[in-house]
Short mmCIF file of C-alpha atoms in Angstrom, two decimals:
data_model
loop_
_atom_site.label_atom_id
_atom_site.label_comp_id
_atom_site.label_asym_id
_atom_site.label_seq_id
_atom_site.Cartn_x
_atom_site.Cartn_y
_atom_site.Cartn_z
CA UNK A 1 224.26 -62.22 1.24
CA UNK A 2 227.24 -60.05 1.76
CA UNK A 3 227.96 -58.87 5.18
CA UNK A 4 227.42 -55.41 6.84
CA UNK A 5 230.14 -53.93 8.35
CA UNK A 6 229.17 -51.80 11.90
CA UNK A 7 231.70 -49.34 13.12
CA UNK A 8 230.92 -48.29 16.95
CA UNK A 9 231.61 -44.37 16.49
CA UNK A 10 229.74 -42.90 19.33
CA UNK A 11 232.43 -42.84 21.85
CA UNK A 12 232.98 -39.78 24.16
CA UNK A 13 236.97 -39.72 23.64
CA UNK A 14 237.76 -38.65 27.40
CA UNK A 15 241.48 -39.41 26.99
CA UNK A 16 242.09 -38.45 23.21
CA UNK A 17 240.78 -34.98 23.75
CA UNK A 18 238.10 -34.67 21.25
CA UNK A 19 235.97 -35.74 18.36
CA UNK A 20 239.03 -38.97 17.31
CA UNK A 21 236.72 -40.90 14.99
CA UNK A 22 236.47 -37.45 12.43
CA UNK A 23 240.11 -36.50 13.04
CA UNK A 24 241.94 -36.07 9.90
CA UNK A 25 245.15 -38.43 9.64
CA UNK A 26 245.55 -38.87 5.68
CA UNK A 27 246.73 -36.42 2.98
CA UNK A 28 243.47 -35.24 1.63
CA UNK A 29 241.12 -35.06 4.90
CA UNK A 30 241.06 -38.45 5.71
CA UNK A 31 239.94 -39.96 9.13
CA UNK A 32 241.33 -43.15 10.06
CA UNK A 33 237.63 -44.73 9.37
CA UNK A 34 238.10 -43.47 5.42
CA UNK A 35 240.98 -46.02 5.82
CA UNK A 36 238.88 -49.11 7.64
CA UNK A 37 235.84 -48.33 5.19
CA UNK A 38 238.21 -48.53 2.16
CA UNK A 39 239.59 -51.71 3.21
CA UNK A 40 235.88 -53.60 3.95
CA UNK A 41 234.56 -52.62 0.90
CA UNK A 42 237.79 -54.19 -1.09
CA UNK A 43 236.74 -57.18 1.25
CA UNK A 44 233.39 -57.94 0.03
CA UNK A 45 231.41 -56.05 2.65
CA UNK A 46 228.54 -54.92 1.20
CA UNK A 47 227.33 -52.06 3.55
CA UNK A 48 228.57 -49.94 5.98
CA UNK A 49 226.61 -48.12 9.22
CA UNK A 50 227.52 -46.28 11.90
CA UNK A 51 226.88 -45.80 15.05
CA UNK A 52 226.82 -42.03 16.48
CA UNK A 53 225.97 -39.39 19.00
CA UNK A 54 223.64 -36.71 17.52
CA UNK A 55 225.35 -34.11 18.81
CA UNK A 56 228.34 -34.82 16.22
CA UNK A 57 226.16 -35.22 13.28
CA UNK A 58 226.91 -32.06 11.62
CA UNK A 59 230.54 -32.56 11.92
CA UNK A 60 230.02 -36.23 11.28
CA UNK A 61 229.00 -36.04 8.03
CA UNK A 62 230.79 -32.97 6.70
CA UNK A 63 234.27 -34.60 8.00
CA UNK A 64 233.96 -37.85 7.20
CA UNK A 65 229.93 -39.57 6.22
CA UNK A 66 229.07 -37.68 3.25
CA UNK A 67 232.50 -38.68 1.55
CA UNK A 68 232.15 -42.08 2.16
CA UNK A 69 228.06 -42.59 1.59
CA UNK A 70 228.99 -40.72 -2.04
CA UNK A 71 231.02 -43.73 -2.83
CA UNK A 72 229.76 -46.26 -1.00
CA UNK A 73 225.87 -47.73 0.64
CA UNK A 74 226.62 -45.88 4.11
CA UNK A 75 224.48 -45.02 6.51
CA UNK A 76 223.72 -44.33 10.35
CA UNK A 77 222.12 -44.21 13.43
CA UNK A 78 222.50 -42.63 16.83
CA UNK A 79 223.12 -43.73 20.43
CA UNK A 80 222.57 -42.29 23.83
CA UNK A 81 221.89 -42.19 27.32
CA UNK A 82 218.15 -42.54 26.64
CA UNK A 83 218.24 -45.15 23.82
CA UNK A 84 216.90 -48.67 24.94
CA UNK A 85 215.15 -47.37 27.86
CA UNK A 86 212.11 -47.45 29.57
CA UNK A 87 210.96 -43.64 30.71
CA UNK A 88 211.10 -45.56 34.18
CA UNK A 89 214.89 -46.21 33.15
CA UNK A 90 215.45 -42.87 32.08
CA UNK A 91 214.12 -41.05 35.14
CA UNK A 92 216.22 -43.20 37.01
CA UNK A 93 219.43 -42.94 35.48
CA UNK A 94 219.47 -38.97 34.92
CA UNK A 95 223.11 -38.28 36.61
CA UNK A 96 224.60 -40.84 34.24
CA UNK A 97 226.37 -38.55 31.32
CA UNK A 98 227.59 -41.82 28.45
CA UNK A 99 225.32 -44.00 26.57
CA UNK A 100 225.90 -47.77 28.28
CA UNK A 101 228.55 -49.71 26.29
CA UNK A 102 229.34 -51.51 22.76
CA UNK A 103 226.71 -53.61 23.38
CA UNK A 104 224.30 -51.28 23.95
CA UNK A 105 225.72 -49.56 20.95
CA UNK A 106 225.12 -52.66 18.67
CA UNK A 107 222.02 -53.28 20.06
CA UNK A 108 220.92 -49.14 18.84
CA UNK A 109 222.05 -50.88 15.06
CA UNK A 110 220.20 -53.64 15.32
CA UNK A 111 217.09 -52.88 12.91
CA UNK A 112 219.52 -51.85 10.63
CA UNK A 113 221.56 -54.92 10.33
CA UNK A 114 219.82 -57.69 11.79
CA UNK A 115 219.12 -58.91 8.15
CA UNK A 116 222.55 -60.22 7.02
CA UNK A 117 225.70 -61.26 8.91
CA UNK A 118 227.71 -58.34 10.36
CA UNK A 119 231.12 -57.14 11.56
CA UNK A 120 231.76 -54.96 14.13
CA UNK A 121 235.04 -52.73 14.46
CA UNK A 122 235.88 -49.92 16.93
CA UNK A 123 236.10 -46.09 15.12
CA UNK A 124 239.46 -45.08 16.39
CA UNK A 125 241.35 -48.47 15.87
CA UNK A 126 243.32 -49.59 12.88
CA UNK A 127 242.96 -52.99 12.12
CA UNK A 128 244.70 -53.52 8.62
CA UNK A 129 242.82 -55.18 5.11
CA UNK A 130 244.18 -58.49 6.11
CA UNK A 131 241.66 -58.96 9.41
CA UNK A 132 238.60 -57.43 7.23
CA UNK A 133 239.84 -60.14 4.10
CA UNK A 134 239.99 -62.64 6.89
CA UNK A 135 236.52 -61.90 8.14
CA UNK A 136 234.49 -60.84 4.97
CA UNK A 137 235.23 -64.30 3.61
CA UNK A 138 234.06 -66.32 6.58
CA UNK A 139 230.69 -64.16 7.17
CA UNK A 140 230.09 -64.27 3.34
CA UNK A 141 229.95 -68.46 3.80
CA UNK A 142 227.82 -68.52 6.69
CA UNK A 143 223.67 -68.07 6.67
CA UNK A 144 221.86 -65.90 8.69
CA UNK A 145 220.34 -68.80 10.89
CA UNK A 146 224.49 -70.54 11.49
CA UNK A 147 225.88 -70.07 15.16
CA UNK A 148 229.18 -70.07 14.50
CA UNK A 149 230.38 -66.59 14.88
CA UNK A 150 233.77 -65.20 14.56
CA UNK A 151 236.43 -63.23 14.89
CA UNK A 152 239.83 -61.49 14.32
CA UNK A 153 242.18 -61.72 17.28
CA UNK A 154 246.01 -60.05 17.69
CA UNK A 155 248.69 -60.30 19.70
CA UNK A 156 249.08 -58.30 22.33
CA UNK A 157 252.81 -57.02 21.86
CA UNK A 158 251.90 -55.51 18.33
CA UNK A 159 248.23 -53.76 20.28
CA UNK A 160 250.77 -51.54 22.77
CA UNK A 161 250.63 -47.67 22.90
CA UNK A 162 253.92 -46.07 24.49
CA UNK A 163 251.85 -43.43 25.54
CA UNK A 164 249.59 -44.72 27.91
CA UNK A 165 247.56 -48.11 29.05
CA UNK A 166 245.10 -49.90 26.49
CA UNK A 167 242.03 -52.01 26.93
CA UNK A 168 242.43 -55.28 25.89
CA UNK A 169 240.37 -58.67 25.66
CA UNK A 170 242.90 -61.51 26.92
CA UNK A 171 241.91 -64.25 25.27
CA UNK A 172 242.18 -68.22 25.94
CA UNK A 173 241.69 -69.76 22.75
CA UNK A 174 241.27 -73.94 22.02
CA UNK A 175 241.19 -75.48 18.51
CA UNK A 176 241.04 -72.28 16.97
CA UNK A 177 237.90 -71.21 18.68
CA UNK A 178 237.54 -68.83 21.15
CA UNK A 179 236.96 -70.35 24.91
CA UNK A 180 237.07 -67.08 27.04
CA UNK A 181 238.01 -63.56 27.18
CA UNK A 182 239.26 -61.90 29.97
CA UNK A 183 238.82 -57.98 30.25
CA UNK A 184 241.66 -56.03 31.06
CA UNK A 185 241.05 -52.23 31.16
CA UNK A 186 244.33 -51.29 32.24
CA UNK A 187 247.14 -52.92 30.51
CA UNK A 188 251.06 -50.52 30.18
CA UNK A 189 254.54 -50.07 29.54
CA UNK A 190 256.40 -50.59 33.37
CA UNK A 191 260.12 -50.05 31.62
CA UNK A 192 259.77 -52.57 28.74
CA UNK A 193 257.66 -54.68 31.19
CA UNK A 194 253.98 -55.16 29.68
CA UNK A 195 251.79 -54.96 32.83
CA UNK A 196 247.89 -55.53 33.52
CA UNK A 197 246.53 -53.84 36.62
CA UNK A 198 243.82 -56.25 37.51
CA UNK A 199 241.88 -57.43 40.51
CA UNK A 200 243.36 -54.91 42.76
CA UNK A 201 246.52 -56.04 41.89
CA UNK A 202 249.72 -56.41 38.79
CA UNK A 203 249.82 -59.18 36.62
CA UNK A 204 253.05 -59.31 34.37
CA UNK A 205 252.15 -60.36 30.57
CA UNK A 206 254.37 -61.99 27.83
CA UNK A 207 253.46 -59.65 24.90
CA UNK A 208 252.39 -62.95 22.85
CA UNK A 209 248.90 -63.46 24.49
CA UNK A 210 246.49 -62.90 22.07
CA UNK A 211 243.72 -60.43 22.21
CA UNK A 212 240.67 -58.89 21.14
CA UNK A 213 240.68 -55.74 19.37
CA UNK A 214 236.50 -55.34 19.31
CA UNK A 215 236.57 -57.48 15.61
CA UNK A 216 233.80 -59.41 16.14
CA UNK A 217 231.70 -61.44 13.11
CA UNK A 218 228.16 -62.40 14.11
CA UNK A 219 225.19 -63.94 12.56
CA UNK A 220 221.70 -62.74 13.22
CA UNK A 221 221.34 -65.55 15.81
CA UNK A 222 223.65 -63.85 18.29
CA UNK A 223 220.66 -61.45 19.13
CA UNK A 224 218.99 -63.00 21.16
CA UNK A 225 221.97 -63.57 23.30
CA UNK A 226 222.75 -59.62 23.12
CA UNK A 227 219.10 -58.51 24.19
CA UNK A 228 219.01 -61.01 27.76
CA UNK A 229 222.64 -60.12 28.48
CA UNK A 230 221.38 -56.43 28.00
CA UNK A 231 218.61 -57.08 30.25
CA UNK A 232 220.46 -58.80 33.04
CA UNK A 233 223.15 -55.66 32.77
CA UNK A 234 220.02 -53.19 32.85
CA UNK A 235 218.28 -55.22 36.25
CA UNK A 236 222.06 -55.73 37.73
CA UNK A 237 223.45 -52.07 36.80
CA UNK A 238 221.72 -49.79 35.84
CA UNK A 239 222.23 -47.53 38.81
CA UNK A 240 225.93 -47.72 38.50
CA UNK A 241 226.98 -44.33 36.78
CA UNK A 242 230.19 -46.22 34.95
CA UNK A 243 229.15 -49.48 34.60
CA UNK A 244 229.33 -50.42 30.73
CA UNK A 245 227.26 -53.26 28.75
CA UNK A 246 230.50 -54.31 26.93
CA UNK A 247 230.37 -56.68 23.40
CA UNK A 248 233.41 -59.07 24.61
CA UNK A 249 231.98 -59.95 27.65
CA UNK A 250 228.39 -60.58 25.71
CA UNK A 251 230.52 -62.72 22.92
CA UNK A 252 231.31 -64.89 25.97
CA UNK A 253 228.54 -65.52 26.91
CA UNK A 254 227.54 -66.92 23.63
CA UNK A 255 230.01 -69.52 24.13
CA UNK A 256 229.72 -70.17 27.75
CA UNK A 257 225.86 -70.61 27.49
CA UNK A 258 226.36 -73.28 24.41
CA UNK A 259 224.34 -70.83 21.66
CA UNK A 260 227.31 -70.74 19.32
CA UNK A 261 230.83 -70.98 18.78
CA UNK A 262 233.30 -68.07 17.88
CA UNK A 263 236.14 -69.14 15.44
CA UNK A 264 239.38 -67.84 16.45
CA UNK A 265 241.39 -66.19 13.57
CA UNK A 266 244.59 -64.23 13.91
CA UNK A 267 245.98 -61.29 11.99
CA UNK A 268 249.61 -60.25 12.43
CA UNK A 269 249.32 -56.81 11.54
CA UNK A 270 250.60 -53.96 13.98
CA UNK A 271 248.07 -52.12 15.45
CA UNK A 272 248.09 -48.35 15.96
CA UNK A 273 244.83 -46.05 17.06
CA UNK A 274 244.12 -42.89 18.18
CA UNK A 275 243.79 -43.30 22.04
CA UNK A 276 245.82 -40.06 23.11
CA UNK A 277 246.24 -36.75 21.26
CA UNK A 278 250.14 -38.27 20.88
CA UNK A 279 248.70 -41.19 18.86
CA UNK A 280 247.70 -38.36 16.08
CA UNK A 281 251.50 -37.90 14.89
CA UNK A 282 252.19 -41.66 14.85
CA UNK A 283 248.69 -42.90 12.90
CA UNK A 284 249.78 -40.12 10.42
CA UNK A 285 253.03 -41.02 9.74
CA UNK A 286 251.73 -44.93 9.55
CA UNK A 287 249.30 -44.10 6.97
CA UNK A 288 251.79 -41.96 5.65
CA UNK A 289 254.51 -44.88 4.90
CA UNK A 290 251.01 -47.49 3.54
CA UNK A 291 250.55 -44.92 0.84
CA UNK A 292 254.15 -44.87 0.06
CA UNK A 293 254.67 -48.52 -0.65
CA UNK A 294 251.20 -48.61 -2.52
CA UNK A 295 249.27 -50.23 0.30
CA UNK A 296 246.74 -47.41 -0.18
CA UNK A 297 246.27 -44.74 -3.23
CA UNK A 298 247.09 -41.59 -2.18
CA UNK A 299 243.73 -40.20 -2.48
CA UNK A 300 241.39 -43.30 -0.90
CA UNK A 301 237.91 -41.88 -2.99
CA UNK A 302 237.69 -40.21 -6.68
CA UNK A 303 234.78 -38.04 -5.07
#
């Protein structure tokens, strides 16, 4: 079966400003997830869903889902605060403002793509056709029952924004499989020094480690290892108002328990995203220069 691509769409956008994952960027209305969507569906994914907060349906679809869904199987479902919870849960967690994490957010999907293997991208990053190529071709060999998951990794010189600090998964990687990632919520420009605030303190980085960008490729048999992690975060967490559920640390655990193995493979392309309302100008003129050369038809969809 061909895979199912799931595109985690229901952040809040604190630092960018706004609604990023609906923000046009292309020369007829396009968002930068027209451009993501385009490239999975040249890369044998089958079907696309995303995952929203109601309260940006109505823009949701007349900016960006309806386009799409008219030209390819699309479709969505929402996450919040109160999704995955007990009404125990909920009464105890009512000061808490954000739905709980990627992981909560995949498991919100999982009905809706627990049938086939799946791919899971971020809304407001661009990760080039390359990656998707990459990982369409290794989910379409694997069956639904295999646990050997994988993913798309970058390095973390061409993942930098000049105009502020990123979040990146530092990863340690052996015989082309993943061994560990390391969270790093907080990594910036100091001059043209590349530093991670972490553990209370600085931690200078080479530019060449490489990282995750939230391109993950699982098989229905990582489930199970979603649902206890998301268990263990609700009985360890759940009265912490920013504490987040978060999918790399959960693909870790995968590994470091011995249920699977996540195969390591690198892309090369330059990322760029839409992290600050500066990033806007730049992923336009990117996208601008891709249609130039041909990488992408001027108009992405003929309806």
């Amino acid at each position: 079966m061909k895979p199912t691509l799931l595109v985690l769409a229901a952040g809040m956008g604190s630092r960018y400003g706004g609604v990023k994952q609906i923000d046009s960027v292309g020369q007829h209305g396009e968002c930068l997830l027209d451009y993501s969507a385009f490239d999975a569906a040249k890369s044998g994914f089958s079907r696309i869903v995303f995952i929203i907060r109601k309260d940006i349906e109505k823009d949701f679809r007349e900016r960006l889902f309806d386009r799409i869904a008219r030209n390819l199987d699309a479709s969505y479902v929402f996450q919040s605060r109160e999704s995955l919870l007990t009404a125990e849960e909920i009464a105890r967690t009512t000061e808490r403002t954000k739905p709980w994490g990627t992981i909560h957010a995949v498991l919100c999907a999982k009905e809706k793509i627990c049938d086939a293997p799946f791919a899971v991208i971020n809304s407001d990053d661009y990760y080039g056709r390359n990656a998707f190529e990459q990982l369409g071709a290794y989910l379409s060999s694997v069956s639904n029952d295999s646990t050997e998951h994988a993913m798309v990794g970058y390095v973390l010189g061409n993942t930098m924004s000049r105009n502020g600090t990123v979040s990146r998964g530092v990863c340690t990687v052996k015989d082309g499989y993943l061994d560990s990632i390391v969270e790093n919520t907080k990594i910036g420009y100091e001059g043209d020094d590349i530093i991670s605030e972490i553990g209370g303190g600085k931690v200078k980085l080479s530019g060449k480690e490489p990282v995750s960008m939230n391109l993950f490729g699982f098989t229905p048999s990582a489930f199970p290892v979603f649902d206890e992690y998301w268990s263990n975060f609700k009985a360890e967490k759940l009265g912490e108002l920013k504490a987040e559920a978060l999918l790399p640390v959960a693909a870790s655990q995968i590994v470091q328990t011995g249920h699977g193995t996540i195969k390591f493979l690198q892309s090369a392309e330059k990322w760029f995203g839409m992290t600050y309302p500066e990033d806007r100008e730049l992923v336009k003129n990117e996208i601008a220069k891709k249609i130039a050369s041909g990488y992408y038809p001027e108009k992405l969809w003929e309806k």
